[in-house]
PDB file of C-alpha atoms in Angstrom:
ATOM      1  CA  MET M   1     199.908   1.895 111.822  1.00 49.00           C
ATOM      2  CA  ALA M   2     196.908   0.130 113.142  1.00 42.00           C
ATOM      3  CA  ALA M   3     198.123  -3.259 112.157  1.00 44.00           C
ATOM      4  CA  PHE M   4     201.290  -2.768 114.339  1.00 47.00           C
ATOM      5  CA  GLU M   5     200.748  -0.195 117.070  1.00 49.00           C
ATOM      6  CA  HIS M   6     197.293  -0.826 118.277  1.00 51.00           C
ATOM      7  CA  VAL M   7     195.980  -4.035 119.974  1.00 48.00           C
ATOM      8  CA  GLY M   8     192.483  -5.053 119.450  1.00 53.00           C
ATOM      9  CA  THR M   9     189.772  -5.645 116.901  1.00 56.00           C
ATOM     10  CA  THR M  10     191.362  -2.713 114.590  1.00 61.00           C
ATOM     11  CA  GLN M  11     194.396  -4.720 114.555  1.00 67.00           C
ATOM     12  CA  SER M  12     192.811  -8.212 113.619  1.00 74.00           C
ATOM     13  CA  HIS M  13     190.988  -6.018 110.574  1.00 80.00           C
ATOM     14  CA  VAL M  14     193.716  -4.425 109.229  1.00 81.00           C
ATOM     15  CA  TRP M  15     195.869  -7.832 109.243  1.00 82.00           C
ATOM     16  CA  SER M  16     193.269  -9.372 107.411  1.00 88.00           C
ATOM     17  CA  VAL M  17     193.779  -6.822 104.533  1.00 89.00           C
ATOM     18  CA  LEU M  18     197.396  -7.071 104.794  1.00 85.00           C
ATOM     19  CA  LYS M  19     197.364 -10.507 104.373  1.00 89.00           C
ATOM     20  CA  ALA M  20     195.152 -10.240 101.367  1.00 92.00           C
ATOM     21  CA  ILE M  21     197.526  -7.855 100.060  1.00 88.00           C
ATOM     22  CA  GLU M  22     200.744  -9.884 100.531  1.00 86.00           C
ATOM     23  CA  THR M  23     199.167 -13.291  99.030  1.00 89.00           C
ATOM     24  CA  GLY M  24     198.022 -10.887  95.837  1.00 88.00           C
ATOM     25  CA  ASP M  25     194.643 -11.070  96.110  1.00 92.00           C
ATOM     26  CA  LEU M  26     194.438  -7.106  96.571  1.00 93.00           C
ATOM     27  CA  ARG M  27     196.828  -4.527  95.705  1.00 91.00           C
ATOM     28  CA  GLY M  28     198.215  -2.034  98.148  1.00 91.00           C
ATOM     29  CA  VAL M  29     199.132   1.401  97.292  1.00 93.00           C
ATOM     30  CA  THR M  30     200.123   4.785  99.442  1.00 91.00           C
ATOM     31  CA  SER M  31     202.026   7.740  98.767  1.00 93.00           C
ATOM     32  CA  GLU M  32     205.579   7.882  99.566  1.00 91.00           C
ATOM     33  CA  ILE M  33     204.691  10.709 102.098  1.00 93.00           C
ATOM     34  CA  THR M  34     202.960   8.042 104.351  1.00 89.00           C
ATOM     35  CA  LEU M  35     206.368   6.956 105.593  1.00 89.00           C
ATOM     36  CA  ALA M  36     207.093  10.686 107.000  1.00 92.00           C
ATOM     37  CA  GLU M  37     203.853  10.592 108.642  1.00 89.00           C
ATOM     38  CA  LEU M  38     204.477   7.232 110.366  1.00 87.00           C
ATOM     39  CA  LEU M  39     207.847   7.882 111.352  1.00 92.00           C
ATOM     40  CA  LEU M  40     207.444  10.999 113.104  1.00 92.00           C
ATOM     41  CA  LYS M  41     206.137   9.955 116.543  1.00 89.00           C
ATOM     42  CA  LEU M  42     208.290   6.841 116.562  1.00 91.00           C
ATOM     43  CA  ILE M  43     211.187   8.969 115.848  1.00 95.00           C
ATOM     44  CA  VAL M  44     210.457  11.406 118.690  1.00 95.00           C
ATOM     45  CA  ASP M  45     209.549   8.288 120.897  1.00 92.00           C
ATOM     46  CA  GLY M  46     212.760   6.338 119.964  1.00 94.00           C
ATOM     47  CA  GLU M  47     211.035   3.216 118.909  1.00 90.00           C
ATOM     48  CA  THR M  48     213.751   1.937 116.453  1.00 93.00           C
ATOM     49  CA  GLU M  49     211.612  -1.613 115.948  1.00 91.00           C
ATOM     50  CA  LEU M  50     208.842  -0.044 114.687  1.00 87.00           C
ATOM     51  CA  ILE M  51     210.996   2.493 112.334  1.00 90.00           C
ATOM     52  CA  SER M  52     212.999  -0.515 110.765  1.00 90.00           C
ATOM     53  CA  LEU M  53     209.555  -2.276 109.962  1.00 84.00           C
ATOM     54  CA  TYR M  54     208.050   0.516 108.322  1.00 83.00           C
ATOM     55  CA  LYS M  55     210.960   1.063 106.421  1.00 86.00           C
ATOM     56  CA  HIS M  56     210.773  -2.358 105.281  1.00 82.00           C
ATOM     57  CA  LEU M  57     207.081  -2.133 104.488  1.00 78.00           C
ATOM     58  CA  PHE M  58     207.945   0.725 102.023  1.00 80.00           C
ATOM     59  CA  SER M  59     210.973  -0.871 100.561  1.00 80.00           C
ATOM     60  CA  ASP M  60     209.576  -4.455  99.882  1.00 65.00           C
ATOM     61  CA  HIS M  61     206.928  -4.186  97.045  1.00 65.00           C
ATOM     62  CA  ASN M  62     205.278  -7.286  98.411  1.00 60.00           C
ATOM     63  CA  VAL M  63     203.479  -5.277 100.910  1.00 75.00           C
ATOM     64  CA  PHE M  64     202.834  -1.604  99.306  1.00 79.00           C
ATOM     65  CA  ASP M  65     203.460   0.375  96.028  1.00 87.00           C
ATOM     66  CA  ALA M  66     204.746   3.223  97.098  1.00 88.00           C
ATOM     67  CA  VAL M  67     203.770   5.841  94.532  1.00 93.00           C
ATOM     68  CA  PRO M  68     206.597   8.815  94.308  1.00 93.00           C
ATOM     69  CA  THR M  69     205.014  12.152  95.014  1.00 94.00           C
ATOM     70  CA  GLY M  70     206.098  13.359  91.755  1.00 95.00           C
ATOM     71  CA  LEU M  71     204.625  16.743  90.079  1.00 98.00           C
ATOM     72  CA  GLU M  72     201.589  15.172  88.685  1.00 97.00           C
ATOM     73  CA  ILE M  73     200.353  13.910  91.618  1.00 97.00           C
ATOM     74  CA  LEU M  74     201.699  17.341  93.490  1.00 98.00           C
ATOM     75  CA  SER M  75     199.449  19.370  90.845  1.00 98.00           C
ATOM     76  CA  GLU M  76     196.225  16.960  91.160  1.00 96.00           C
ATOM     77  CA  ALA M  77     196.447  17.409  94.900  1.00 96.00           C
ATOM     78  CA  ALA M  78     196.684  21.383  94.588  1.00 97.00           C
ATOM     79  CA  ARG M  79     193.293  20.920  92.363  1.00 95.00           C
ATOM     80  CA  ILE M  80     192.003  18.757  95.053  1.00 93.00           C
ATOM     81  CA  ARG M  81     192.582  21.221  97.720  1.00 93.00           C
ATOM     82  CA  ALA M  82     191.295  24.207  95.559  1.00 95.00           C
ATOM     83  CA  GLY M  83     188.088  22.204  95.286  1.00 90.00           C
ATOM     84  CA  ARG M  84     187.941  21.851  99.020  1.00 88.00           C
ATOM     85  CA  MET M  85     189.816  24.040 101.077  1.00 88.00           C
ATOM     86  CA  SER M  86     189.261  22.236 104.210  1.00 89.00           C
ATOM     87  CA  ILE M  87     191.221  19.281 102.980  1.00 90.00           C
ATOM     88  CA  LYS M  88     195.345  19.318 104.284  1.00 92.00           C
ATOM     89  CA  LEU M  89     197.751  18.939 101.835  1.00 94.00           C
ATOM     90  CA  PRO M  90     198.941  15.468 103.038  1.00 93.00           C
ATOM     91  CA  ASP M  91     195.312  14.146 102.720  1.00 92.00           C
ATOM     92  CA  ALA M  92     195.342  15.689  99.144  1.00 94.00           C
ATOM     93  CA  ILE M  93     198.407  13.934  98.134  1.00 95.00           C
ATOM     94  CA  HIS M  94     196.891  10.680  99.197  1.00 93.00           C
ATOM     95  CA  LEU M  95     193.485  11.358  97.142  1.00 94.00           C
ATOM     96  CA  ALA M  96     195.665  12.262  94.210  1.00 95.00           C
ATOM     97  CA  THR M  97     197.977   9.164  94.411  1.00 95.00           C
ATOM     98  CA  ALA M  98     194.827   6.963  94.825  1.00 94.00           C
ATOM     99  CA  GLN M  99     193.556   8.579  91.359  1.00 94.00           C
ATOM    100  CA  HIS M 100     196.968   8.287  89.871  1.00 95.00           C
ATOM    101  CA  ALA M 101     197.274   4.921  90.708  1.00 95.00           C
ATOM    102  CA  GLY M 102     193.945   3.990  89.681  1.00 93.00           C
ATOM    103  CA  CYS M 103     192.764   3.085  92.808  1.00 94.00           C
ATOM    104  CA  PHE M 104     189.174   1.204  93.244  1.00 93.00           C
ATOM    105  CA  ALA M 105     188.827   2.058  96.894  1.00 94.00           C
ATOM    106  CA  ILE M 106     190.398   4.079  99.543  1.00 93.00           C
ATOM    107  CA  LEU M 107     190.697   2.044 102.796  1.00 90.00           C
ATOM    108  CA  THR M 108     191.119   4.469 105.782  1.00 87.00           C
ATOM    109  CA  ASN M 109     189.483   5.248 109.488  1.00 82.00           C
ATOM    110  CA  ASP M 110     189.382   8.993 108.460  1.00 82.00           C
ATOM    111  CA  ARG M 111     185.703   9.462 108.060  1.00 78.00           C
ATOM    112  CA  ARG M 112     185.958  13.094 107.313  1.00 79.00           C
ATOM    113  CA  LEU M 113     188.019  12.554 104.102  1.00 80.00           C
ATOM    114  CA  ALA M 114     185.818  13.245 100.898  1.00 74.00           C
ATOM    115  CA  THR M 115     187.466  11.129  98.152  1.00 72.00           C
ATOM    116  CA  PRO M 116     187.579  12.659  94.593  1.00 67.00           C
ATOM    117  CA  GLY M 117     186.091  10.917  91.352  1.00 71.00           C
ATOM    118  CA  GLY M 118     184.012   8.582  93.178  1.00 78.00           C
ATOM    119  CA  ILE M 119     186.752   6.533  94.623  1.00 89.00           C
ATOM    120  CA  PRO M 120     184.740   4.800  97.596  1.00 91.00           C
ATOM    121  CA  LEU M 121     185.993   5.097 100.939  1.00 90.00           C
ATOM    122  CA  VAL M 122     186.414   1.710 102.829  1.00 91.00           C
ATOM    123  CA  THR M 123     186.608   2.190 106.917  1.00 87.00           C
ATOM    124  CA  ILE M 124     188.392  -0.319 109.170  1.00 86.00           C
ATOM    125  CA  ASP M 125     185.852  -2.817 110.316  1.00 87.00           C
ATOM    126  CA  PRO M 126     184.697  -6.266 110.163  1.00 87.00           C
ATOM    127  CA  THR M 127     183.419  -6.295 106.812  1.00 89.00           C
ATOM    128  CA  SER M 128     186.721  -4.003 105.145  1.00 90.00           C
ATOM    129  CA  LEU M 129     188.072  -7.130 103.498  1.00 90.00           C
ATOM    130  CA  ASP M 130     184.868  -8.574 102.046  1.00 91.00           C
ATOM    131  CA  LEU M 131     183.687  -5.106 100.705  1.00 91.00           C
ATOM    132  CA  LEU M 132     187.138  -4.048  99.143  1.00 94.00           C
ATOM    133  CA  ARG M 133     186.899  -7.884  97.558  1.00 93.00           C
ATOM    134  CA  SER M 134     183.810  -6.790  96.037  1.00 93.00           C
ATOM    135  CA  LEU M 135     184.807  -3.547  94.666  1.00 93.00           C
ATOM    136  CA  ASN M 136     187.977  -4.964  92.962  1.00 90.00           C
ATOM    137  CA  PRO M 137     187.333  -5.124  89.653  1.00 84.00           C
TER     138      PRO M 137
END
């Protein structure tokens, strides 16, 4: 979202990460639920161009691997929430998806998110790309 909807320094940091994903330097993984989260406000606001762009990003595996939210991920999300009831279900699904996909880090601006299983949280800033590269096994 920050890459396409927000102008400024955060946008340039996200673009550098997206370029690294597109070139195969990094792997981008997200839950299919992300699409619903992104589209909600765009549908309300009638942002048809951004809606098409996001749908393309999720259908084109050159950018993100959109992991289906199946029974295994939903069960793990429930376990995550049972351990920390303050985590909302969509966030628990994202965390379970990261575990399931074997992610080495989670890129987010949500500093409140507690990651399971020792997966490092990387916030979007000037060092994001270098930090992700250093964590990449």
